[in-house]
mmCIF file of C-alpha atoms in Angstrom:
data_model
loop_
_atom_site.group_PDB
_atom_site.id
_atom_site.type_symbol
_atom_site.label_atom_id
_atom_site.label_comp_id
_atom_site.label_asym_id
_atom_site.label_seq_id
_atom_site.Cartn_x
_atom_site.Cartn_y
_atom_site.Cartn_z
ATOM 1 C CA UNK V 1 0.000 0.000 0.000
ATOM 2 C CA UNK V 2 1.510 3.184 -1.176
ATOM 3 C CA UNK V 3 2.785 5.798 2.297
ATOM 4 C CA UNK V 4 0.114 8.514 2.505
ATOM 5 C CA UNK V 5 1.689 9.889 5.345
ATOM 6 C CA UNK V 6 0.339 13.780 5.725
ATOM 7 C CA UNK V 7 2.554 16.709 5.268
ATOM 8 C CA UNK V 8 0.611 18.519 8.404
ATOM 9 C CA UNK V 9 3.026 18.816 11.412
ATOM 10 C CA UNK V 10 0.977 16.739 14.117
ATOM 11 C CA UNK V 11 1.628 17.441 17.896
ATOM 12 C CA UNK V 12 1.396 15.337 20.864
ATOM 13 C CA UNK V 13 -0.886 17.106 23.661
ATOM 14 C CA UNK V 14 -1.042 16.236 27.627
ATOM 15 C CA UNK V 15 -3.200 14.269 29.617
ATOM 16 C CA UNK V 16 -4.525 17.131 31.332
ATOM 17 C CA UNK V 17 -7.025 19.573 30.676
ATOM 18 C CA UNK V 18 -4.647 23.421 31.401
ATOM 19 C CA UNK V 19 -1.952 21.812 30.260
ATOM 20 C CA UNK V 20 -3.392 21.474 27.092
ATOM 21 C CA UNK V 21 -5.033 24.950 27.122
ATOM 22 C CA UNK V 22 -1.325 25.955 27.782
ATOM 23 C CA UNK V 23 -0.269 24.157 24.651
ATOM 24 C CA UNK V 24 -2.537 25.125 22.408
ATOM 25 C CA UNK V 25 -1.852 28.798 23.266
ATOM 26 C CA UNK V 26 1.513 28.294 21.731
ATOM 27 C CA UNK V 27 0.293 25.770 19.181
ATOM 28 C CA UNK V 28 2.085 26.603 15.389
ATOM 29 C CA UNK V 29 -1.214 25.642 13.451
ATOM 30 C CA UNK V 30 -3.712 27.737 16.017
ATOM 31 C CA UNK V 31 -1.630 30.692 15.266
ATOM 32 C CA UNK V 32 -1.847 30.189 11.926
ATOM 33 C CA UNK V 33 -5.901 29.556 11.736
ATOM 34 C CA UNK V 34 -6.559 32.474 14.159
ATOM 35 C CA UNK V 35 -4.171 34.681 11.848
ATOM 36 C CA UNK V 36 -6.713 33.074 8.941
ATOM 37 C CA UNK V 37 -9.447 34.066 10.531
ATOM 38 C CA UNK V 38 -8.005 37.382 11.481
ATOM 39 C CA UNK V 39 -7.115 38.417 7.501
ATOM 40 C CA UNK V 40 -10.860 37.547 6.403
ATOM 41 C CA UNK V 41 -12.531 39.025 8.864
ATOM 42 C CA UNK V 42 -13.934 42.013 6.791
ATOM 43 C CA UNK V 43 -14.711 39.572 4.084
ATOM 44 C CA UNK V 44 -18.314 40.358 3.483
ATOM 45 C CA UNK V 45 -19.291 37.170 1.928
ATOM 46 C CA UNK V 46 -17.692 34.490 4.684
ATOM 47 C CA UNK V 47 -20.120 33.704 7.508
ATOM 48 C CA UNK V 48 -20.072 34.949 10.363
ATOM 49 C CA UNK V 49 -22.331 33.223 12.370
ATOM 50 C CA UNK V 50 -21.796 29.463 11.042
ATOM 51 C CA UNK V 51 -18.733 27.944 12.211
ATOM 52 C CA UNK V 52 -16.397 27.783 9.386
ATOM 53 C CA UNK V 53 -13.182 26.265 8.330
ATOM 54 C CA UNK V 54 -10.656 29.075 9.321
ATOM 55 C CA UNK V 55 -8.223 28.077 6.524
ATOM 56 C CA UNK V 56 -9.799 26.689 3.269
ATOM 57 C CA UNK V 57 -13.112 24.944 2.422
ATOM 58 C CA UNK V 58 -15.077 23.181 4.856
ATOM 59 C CA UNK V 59 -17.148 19.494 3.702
ATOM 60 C CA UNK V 60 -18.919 17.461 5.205
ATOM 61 C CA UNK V 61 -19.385 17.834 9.206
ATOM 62 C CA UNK V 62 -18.818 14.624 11.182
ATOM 63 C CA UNK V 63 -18.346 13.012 14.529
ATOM 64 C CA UNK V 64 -20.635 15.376 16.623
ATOM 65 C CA UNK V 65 -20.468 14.371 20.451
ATOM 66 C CA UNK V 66 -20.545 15.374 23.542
ATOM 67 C CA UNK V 67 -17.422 14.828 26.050
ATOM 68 C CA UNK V 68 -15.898 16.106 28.917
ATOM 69 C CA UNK V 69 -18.879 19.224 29.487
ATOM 70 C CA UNK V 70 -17.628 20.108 25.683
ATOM 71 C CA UNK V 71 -19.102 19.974 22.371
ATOM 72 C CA UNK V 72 -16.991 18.611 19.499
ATOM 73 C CA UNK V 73 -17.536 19.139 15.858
ATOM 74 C CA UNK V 74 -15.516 17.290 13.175
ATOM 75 C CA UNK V 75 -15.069 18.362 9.767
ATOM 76 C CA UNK V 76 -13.387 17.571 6.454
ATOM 77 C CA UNK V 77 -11.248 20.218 5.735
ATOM 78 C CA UNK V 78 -8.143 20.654 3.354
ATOM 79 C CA UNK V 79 -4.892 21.834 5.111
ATOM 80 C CA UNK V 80 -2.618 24.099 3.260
ATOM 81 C CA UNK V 81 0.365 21.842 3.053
ATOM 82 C CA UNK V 82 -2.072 18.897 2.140
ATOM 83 C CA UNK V 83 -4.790 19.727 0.557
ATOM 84 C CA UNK V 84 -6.176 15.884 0.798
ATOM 85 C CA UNK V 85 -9.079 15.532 3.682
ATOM 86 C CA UNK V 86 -8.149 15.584 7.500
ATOM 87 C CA UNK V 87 -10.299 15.611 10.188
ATOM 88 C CA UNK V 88 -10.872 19.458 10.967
ATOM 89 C CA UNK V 89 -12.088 19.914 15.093
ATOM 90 C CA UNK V 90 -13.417 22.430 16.886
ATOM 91 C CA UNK V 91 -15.121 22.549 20.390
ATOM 92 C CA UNK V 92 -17.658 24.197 22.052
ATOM 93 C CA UNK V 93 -19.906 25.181 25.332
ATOM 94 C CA UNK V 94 -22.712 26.072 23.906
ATOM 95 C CA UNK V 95 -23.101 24.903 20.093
ATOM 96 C CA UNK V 96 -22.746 28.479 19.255
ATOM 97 C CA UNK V 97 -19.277 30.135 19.892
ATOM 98 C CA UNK V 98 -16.613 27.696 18.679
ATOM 99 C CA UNK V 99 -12.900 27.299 19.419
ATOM 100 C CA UNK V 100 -10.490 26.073 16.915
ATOM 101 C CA UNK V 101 -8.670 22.785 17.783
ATOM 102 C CA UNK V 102 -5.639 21.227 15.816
ATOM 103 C CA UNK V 103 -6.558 18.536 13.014
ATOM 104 C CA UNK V 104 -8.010 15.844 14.800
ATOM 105 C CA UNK V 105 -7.332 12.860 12.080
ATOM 106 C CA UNK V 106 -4.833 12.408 9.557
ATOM 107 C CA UNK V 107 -4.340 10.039 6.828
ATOM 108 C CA UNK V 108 -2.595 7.041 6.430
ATOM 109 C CA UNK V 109 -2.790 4.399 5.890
ATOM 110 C CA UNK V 110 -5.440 5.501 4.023
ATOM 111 C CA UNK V 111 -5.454 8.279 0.926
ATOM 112 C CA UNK V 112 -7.946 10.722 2.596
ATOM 113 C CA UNK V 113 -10.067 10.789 5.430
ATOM 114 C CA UNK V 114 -13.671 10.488 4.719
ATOM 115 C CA UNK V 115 -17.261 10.874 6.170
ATOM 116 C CA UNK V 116 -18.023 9.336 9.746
ATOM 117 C CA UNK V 117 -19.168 9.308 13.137
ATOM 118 C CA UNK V 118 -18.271 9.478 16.719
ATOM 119 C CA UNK V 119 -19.807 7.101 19.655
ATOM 120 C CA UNK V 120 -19.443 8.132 23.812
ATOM 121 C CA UNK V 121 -18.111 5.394 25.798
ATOM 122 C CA UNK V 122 -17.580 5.972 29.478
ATOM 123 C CA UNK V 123 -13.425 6.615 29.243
ATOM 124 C CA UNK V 124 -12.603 7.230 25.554
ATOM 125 C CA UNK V 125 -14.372 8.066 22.051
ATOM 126 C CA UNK V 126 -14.841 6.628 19.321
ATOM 127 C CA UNK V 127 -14.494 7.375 15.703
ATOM 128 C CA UNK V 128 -14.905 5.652 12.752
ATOM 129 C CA UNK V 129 -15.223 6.617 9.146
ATOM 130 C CA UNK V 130 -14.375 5.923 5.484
ATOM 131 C CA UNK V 131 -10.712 5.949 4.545
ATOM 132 C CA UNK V 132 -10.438 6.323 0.397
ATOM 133 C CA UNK V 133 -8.454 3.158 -0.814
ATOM 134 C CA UNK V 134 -8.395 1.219 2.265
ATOM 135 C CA UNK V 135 -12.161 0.804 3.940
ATOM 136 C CA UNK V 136 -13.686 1.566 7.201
ATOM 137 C CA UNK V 137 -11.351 2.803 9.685
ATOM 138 C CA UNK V 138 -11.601 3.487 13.466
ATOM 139 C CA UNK V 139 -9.761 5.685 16.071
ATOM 140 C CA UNK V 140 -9.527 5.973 19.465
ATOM 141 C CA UNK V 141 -9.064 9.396 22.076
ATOM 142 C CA UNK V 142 -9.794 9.934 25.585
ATOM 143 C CA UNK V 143 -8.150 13.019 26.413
ATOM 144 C CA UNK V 144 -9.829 15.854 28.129
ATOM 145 C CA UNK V 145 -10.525 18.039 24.668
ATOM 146 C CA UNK V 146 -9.800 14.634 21.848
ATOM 147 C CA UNK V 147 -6.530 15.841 20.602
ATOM 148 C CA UNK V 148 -4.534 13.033 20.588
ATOM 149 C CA UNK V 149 -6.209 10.115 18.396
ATOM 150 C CA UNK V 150 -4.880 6.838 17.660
ATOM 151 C CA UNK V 151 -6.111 3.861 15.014
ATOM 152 C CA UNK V 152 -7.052 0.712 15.847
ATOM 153 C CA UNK V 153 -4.897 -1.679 14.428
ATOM 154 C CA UNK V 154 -3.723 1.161 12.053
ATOM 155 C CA UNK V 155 -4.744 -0.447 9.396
ATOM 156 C CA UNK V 156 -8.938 -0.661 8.531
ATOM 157 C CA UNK V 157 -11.570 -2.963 10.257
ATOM 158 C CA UNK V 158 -13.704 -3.079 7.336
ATOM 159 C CA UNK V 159 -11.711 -3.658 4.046
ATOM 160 C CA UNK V 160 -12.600 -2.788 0.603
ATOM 161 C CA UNK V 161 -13.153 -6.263 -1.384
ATOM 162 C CA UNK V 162 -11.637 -8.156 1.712
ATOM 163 C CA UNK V 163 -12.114 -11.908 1.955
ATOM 164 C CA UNK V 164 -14.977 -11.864 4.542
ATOM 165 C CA UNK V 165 -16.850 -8.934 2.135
ATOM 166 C CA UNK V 166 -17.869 -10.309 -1.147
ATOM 167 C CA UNK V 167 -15.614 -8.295 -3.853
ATOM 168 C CA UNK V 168 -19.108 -6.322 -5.490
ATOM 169 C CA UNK V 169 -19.554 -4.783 -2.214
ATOM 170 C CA UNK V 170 -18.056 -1.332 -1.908
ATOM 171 C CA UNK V 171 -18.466 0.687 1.609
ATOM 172 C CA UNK V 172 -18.108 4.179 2.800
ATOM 173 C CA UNK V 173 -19.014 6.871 5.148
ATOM 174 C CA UNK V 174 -20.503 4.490 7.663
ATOM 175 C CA UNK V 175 -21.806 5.378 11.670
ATOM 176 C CA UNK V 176 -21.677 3.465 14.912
ATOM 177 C CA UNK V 177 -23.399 2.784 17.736
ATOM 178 C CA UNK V 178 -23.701 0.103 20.626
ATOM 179 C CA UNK V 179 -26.084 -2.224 21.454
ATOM 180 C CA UNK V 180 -25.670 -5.350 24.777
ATOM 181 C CA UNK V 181 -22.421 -6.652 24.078
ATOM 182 C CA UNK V 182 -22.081 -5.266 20.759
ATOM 183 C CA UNK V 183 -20.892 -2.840 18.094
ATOM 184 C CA UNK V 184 -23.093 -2.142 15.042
ATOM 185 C CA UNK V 185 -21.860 -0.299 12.166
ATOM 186 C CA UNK V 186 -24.430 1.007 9.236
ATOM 187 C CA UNK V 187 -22.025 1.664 6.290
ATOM 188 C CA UNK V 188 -23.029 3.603 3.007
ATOM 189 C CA UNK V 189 -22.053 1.437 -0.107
ATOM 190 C CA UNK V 190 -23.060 0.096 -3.339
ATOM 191 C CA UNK V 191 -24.044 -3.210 -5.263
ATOM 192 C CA UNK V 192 -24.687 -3.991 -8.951
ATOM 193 C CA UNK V 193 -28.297 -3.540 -10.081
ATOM 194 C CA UNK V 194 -29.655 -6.950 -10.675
ATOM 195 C CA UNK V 195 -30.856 -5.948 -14.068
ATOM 196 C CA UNK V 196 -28.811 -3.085 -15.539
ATOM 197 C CA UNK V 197 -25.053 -3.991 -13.976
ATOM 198 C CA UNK V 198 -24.819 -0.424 -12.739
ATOM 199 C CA UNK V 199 -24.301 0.772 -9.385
ATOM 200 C CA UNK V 200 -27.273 1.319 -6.893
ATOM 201 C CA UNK V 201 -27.420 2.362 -3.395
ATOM 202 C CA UNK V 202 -27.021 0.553 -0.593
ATOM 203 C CA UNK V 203 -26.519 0.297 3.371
ATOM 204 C CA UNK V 204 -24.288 -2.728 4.973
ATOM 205 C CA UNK V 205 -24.813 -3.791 8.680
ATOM 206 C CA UNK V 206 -22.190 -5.096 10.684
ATOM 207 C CA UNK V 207 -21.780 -6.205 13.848
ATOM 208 C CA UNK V 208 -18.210 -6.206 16.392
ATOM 209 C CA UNK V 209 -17.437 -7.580 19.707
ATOM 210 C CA UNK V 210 -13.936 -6.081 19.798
ATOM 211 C CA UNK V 211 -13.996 -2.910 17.660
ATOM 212 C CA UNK V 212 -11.227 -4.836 15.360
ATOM 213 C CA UNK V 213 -13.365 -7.918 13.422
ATOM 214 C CA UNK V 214 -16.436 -7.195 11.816
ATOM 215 C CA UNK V 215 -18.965 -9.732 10.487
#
């Protein structure tokens, strides 16, 4: 699989929750989005009540949840060194007036980091969403404002054309939730219409005990 290792500096944050306020203060790509935001503020056609990407175009909001008396929003956006989709993140008390956080998810070993969602567990969240030429990834933070993310396995959970998913079956952008003992996963995707050949819409359900094997 080719290295599709981003060219976004990523930073390690602390444990704790000032310490991380502390950090970010002095964070390189903070200053640079609040110097973004700064140069457009006059722009009279850029919202100014919607949250919006302070550096570039913004697709696609993901991931909302709830964590730590915070609100976090997750976003496709297109960093200026690598214009390929990370996770954009910003956080919030009130669903109104947001705060900037560092890129949340980067890619590899996928291409680009696609649609998703985010489920609440007692100590950690979860993520998981579409990674373009690899499948269904998932990753992991439980830090007091999700800056520091990790992926499971680093590799994805739910492979394109994998031996357990017939090869015609093609996923993306799925969600997850948790039900008893288990994970579910609904994953977009298509199949081949049964009369034309072409591709038509579809959703895939799949079920986890462990987060890492998927039937």
């Amino acid at each position: 699989m080719p290295d599709y290792t981003s060219k976004v500096p990523k930073y390690n944050f602390s444990d704790d929750l000032q310490e991380q306020q502390r950090e970010l203060s002095k964070n390189p790509i903070i200053r640079r989005m609040d110097h973004s935001r700064s140069s457009m503020f006059d722009d009279p056609y850029r919202p100014s009540y919607h949250y919006v990407n302070p550096e570039g175009i913004l697709n696609d909001p993901n991931g909302l949840c709830y964590w730590q008396n915070n609100w976090h929003l997750f976003y496709q956006g297109y960093p200026p060194e690598d214009p390929r989709q990370h996770w954009g993140h910003a956080v919030s008390k009130d669903l109104v007036h947001w705060q900037d956080l560092p890129y949340a998810i980067y890619p590899n070993p996928e291409e680009k980091c696609f649609s998703g969602s985010t489920f609440v567990e007692k100590n950690r969240v979860i993520a998981m969403y579409h990674g373009t030429s690899a499948g269904n990834m998932i990753a992991i933070s439980s830090d007091p404002l999700l800056l520091n993310w990790s992926k499971l396995t680093d590799a994805p959970v739910i492979k394109l054309h994998s031996k357990k998913i017939p090869s015609e079956v093609r996923v993306f952008d799925p969600c997850i939730w948790k039900q008893g003992e288990y994970y579910y996963s609904l994953s977009g995707g298509t199949l081949p219409h049964p009369y034309s050949g072409k591709r038509t819409r579809a959703n895939f359900l799949f079920r986890s005990s462990d987060l890492t094997k998927w039937d």
